[in-house]
PDB file of C-alpha atoms and ligand atoms in Angstrom:
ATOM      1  CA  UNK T   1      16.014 -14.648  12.007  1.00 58.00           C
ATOM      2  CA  UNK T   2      16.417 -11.818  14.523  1.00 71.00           C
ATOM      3  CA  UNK T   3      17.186  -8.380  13.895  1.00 85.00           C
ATOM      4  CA  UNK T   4      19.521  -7.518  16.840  1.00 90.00           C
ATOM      5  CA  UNK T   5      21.984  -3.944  16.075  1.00 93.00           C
ATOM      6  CA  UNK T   6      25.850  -4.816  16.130  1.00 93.00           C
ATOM      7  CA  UNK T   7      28.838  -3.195  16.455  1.00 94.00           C
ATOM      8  CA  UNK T   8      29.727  -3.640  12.621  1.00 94.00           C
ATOM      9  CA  UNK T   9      26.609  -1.611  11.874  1.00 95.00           C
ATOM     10  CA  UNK T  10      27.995   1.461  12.911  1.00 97.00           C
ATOM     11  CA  UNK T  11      29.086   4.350  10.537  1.00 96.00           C
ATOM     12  CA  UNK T  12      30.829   6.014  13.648  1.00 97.00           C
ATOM     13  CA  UNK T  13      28.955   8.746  14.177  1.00 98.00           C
ATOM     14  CA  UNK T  14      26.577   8.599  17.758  1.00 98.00           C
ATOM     15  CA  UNK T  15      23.225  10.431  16.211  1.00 98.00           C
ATOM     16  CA  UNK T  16      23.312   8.300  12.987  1.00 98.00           C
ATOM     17  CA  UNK T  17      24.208   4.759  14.914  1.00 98.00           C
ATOM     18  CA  UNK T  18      21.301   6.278  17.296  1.00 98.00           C
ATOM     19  CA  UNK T  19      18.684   6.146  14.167  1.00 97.00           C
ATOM     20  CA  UNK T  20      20.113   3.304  12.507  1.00 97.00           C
ATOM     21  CA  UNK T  21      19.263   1.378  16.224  1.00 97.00           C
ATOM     22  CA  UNK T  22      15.397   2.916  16.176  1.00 96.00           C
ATOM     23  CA  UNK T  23      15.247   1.244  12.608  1.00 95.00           C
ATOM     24  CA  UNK T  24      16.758  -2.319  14.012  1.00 95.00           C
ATOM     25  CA  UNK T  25      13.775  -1.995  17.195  1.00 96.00           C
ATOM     26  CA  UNK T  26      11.245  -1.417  14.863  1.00 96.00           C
ATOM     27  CA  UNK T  27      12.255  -4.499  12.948  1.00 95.00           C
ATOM     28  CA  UNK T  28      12.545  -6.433  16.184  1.00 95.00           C
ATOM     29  CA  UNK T  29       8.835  -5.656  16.909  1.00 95.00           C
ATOM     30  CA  UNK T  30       7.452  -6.574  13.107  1.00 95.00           C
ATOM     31  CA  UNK T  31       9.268  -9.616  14.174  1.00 94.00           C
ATOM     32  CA  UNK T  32       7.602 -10.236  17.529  1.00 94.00           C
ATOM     33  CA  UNK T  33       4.331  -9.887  15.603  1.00 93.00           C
ATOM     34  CA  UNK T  34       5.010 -12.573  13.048  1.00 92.00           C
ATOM     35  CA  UNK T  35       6.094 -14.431  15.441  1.00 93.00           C
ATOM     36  CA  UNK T  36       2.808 -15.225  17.346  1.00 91.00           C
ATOM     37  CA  UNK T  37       1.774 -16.605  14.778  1.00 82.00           C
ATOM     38  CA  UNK T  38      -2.049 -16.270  16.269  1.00 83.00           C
ATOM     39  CA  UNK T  39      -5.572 -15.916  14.571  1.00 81.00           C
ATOM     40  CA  UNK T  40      -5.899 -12.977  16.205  1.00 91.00           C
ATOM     41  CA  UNK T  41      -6.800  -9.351  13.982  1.00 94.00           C
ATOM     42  CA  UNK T  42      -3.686  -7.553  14.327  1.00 94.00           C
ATOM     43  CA  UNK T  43      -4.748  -5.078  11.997  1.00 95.00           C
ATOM     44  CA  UNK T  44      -4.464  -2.053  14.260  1.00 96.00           C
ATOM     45  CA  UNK T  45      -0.809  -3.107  15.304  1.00 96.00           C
ATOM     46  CA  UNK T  46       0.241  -4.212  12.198  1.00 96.00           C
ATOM     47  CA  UNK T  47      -0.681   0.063  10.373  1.00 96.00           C
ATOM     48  CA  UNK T  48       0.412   1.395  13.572  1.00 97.00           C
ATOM     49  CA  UNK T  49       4.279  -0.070  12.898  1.00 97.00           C
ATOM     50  CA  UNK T  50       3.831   0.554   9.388  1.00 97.00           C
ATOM     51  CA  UNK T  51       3.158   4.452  10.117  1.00 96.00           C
ATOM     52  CA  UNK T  52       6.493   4.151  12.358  1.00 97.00           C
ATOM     53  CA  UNK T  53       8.633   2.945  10.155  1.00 96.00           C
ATOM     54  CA  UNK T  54       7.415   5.479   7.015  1.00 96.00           C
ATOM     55  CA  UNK T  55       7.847   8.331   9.196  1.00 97.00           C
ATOM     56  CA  UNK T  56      10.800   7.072  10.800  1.00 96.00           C
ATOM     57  CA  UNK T  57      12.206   6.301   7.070  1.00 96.00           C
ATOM     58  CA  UNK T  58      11.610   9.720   6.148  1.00 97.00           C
ATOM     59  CA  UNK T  59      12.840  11.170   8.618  1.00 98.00           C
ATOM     60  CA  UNK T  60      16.273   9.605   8.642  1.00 98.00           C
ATOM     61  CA  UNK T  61      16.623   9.998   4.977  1.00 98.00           C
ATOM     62  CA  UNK T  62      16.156  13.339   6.025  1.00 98.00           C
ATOM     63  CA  UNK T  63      18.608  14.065   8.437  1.00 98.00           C
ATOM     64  CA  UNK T  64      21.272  11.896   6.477  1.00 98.00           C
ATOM     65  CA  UNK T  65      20.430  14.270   2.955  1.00 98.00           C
ATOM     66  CA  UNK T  66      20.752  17.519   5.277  1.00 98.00           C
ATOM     67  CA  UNK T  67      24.079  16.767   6.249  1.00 98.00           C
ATOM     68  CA  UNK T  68      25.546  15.053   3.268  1.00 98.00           C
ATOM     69  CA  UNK T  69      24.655  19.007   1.690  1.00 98.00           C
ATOM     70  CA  UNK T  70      25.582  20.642   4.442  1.00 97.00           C
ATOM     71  CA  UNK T  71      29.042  18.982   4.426  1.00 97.00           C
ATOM     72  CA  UNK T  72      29.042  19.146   0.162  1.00 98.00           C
ATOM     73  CA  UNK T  73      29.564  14.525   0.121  1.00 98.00           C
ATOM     74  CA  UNK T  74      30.397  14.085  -3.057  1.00 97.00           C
ATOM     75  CA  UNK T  75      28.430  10.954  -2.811  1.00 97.00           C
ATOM     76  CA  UNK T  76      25.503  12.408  -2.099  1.00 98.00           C
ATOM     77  CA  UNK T  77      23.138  12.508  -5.431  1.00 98.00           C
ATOM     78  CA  UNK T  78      23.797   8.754  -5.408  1.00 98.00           C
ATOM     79  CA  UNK T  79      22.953   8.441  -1.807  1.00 98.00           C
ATOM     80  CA  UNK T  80      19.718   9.879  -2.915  1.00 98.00           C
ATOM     81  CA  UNK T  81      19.229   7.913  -5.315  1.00 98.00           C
ATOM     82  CA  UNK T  82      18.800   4.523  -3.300  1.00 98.00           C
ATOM     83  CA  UNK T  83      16.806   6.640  -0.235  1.00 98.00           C
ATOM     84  CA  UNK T  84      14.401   7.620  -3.085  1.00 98.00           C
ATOM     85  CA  UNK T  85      14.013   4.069  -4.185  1.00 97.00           C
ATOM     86  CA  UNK T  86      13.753   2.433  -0.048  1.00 96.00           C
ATOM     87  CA  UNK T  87      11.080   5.483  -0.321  1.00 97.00           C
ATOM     88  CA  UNK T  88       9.017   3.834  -3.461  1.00 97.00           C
ATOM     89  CA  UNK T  89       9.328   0.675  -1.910  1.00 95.00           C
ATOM     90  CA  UNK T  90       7.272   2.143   1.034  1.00 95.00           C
ATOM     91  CA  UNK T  91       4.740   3.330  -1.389  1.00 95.00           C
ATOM     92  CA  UNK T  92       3.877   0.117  -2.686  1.00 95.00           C
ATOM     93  CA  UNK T  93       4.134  -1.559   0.625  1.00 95.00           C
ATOM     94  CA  UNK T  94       1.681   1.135   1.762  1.00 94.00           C
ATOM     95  CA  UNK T  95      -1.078  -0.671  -0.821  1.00 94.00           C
ATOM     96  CA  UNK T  96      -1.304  -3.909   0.967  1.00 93.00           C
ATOM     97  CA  UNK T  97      -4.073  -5.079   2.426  1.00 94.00           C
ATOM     98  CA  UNK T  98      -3.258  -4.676   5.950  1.00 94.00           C
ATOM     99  CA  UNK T  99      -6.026  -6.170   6.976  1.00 94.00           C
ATOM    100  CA  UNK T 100      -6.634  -9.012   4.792  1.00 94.00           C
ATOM    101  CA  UNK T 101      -2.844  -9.906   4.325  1.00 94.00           C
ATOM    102  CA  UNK T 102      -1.484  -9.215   7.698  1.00 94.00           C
ATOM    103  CA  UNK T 103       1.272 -12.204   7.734  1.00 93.00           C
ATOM    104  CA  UNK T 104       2.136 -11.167   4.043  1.00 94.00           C
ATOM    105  CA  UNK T 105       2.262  -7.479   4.835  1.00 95.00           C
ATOM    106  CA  UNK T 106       4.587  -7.975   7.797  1.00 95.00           C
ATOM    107  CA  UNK T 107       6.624 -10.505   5.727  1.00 95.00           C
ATOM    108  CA  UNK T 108       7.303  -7.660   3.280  1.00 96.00           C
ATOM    109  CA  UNK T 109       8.196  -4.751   5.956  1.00 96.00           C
ATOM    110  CA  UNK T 110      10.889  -7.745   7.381  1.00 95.00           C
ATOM    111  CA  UNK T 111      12.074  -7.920   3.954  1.00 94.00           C
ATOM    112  CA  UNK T 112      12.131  -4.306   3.437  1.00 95.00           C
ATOM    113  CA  UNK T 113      14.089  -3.663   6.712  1.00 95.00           C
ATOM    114  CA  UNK T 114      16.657  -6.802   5.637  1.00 93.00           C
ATOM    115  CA  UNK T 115      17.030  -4.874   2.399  1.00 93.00           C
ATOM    116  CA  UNK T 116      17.501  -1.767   4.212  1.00 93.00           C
ATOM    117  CA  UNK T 117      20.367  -3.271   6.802  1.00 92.00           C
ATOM    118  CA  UNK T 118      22.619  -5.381   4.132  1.00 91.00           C
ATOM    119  CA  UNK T 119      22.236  -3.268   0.719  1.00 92.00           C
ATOM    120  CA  UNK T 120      21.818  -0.072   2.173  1.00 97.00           C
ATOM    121  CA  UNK T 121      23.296   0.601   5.588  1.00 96.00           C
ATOM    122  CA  UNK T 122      26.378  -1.682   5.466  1.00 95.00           C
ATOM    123  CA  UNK T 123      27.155  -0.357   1.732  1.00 96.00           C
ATOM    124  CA  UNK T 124      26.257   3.109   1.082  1.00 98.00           C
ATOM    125  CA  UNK T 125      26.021   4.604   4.693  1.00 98.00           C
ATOM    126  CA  UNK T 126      29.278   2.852   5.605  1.00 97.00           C
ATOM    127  CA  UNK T 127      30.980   5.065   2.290  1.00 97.00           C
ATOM    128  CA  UNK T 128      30.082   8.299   4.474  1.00 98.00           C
ATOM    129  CA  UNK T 129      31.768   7.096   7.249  1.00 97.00           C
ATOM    130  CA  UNK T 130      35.588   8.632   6.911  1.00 97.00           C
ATOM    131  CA  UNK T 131      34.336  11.724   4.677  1.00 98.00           C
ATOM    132  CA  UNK T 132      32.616  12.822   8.413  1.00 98.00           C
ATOM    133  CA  UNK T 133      35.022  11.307  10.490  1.00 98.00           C
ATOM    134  CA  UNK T 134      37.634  13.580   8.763  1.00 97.00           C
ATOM    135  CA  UNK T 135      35.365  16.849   9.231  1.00 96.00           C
ATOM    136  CA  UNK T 136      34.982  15.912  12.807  1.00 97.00           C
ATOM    137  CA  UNK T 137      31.438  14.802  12.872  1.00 97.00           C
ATOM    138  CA  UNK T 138      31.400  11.464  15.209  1.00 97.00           C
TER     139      UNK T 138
HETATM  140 FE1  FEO V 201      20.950   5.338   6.942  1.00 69.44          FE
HETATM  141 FE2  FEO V 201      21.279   6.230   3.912  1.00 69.44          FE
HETATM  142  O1  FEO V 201      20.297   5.450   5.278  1.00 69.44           O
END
């Protein structure tokens, strides 16, 4: 399974595709990792991608919530809604033991991401799509 961006992904509009992409490299990488399948400690790697994508998942939650207000989506407490759950999600995945579960703890951030990409982004982002289109935000 690869995680490679295409052009159905997009909600039309450059800076969201832009963050959507970062979210589709960082699952490429947690990927990679799994992939080695090695005994070696990946520990350090594996929290250092798992701080990425928790800051990167806040962050674009953020900027998506800003301007689903600023543009008054009608959509938008629903919108919440799943962000806040992706967001719990992260929580729990934050209790793993990195370091004694490394294949299972990268497992679950593929998983997470997959979740992310089909229920998420090619659902509920695509809905936002037209409502910006039509106010001129591409
Ligand atoms: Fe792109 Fe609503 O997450």
């Amino acid at each position: 399974m690869a995680i490679k961006w295409k052009d159905t992904y997009s909600c039309n509009i450059a800076e969201i595709d832009k963050q959507h992409k970062k979210l589709f490299e960082i699952g490429s990488r947690i990927y990679d990792l799994l992939s080695l399948g090695d005994e070696f400690d990946r520990y350090d790697e594996i929290a250092q991608i798992f701080d990425e994508l928790r800051n990167y998942t806040i962050f674009h939650f953020g900027y998506e919530e800003e301007l689903m207000k600023k543009y008054g989506y009608e959509g938008y407490e629903n919108h919440k809604i799943e962000h806040d759950f992706f967001v719990k999600k992260l929580q729990r995945l934050e209790k793993t033991d990195f370091d004694n579960k490394q294949t299972e703890s990268l497992v679950e951030m593929i998983s997470f991401i997959a979740d992310w990409i089909t229920g998420h982004i090619l659902k509920t982002d695509m809905k936002y799509k037209d409502f910006f289109n039509a106010r001129g935000i591409y």
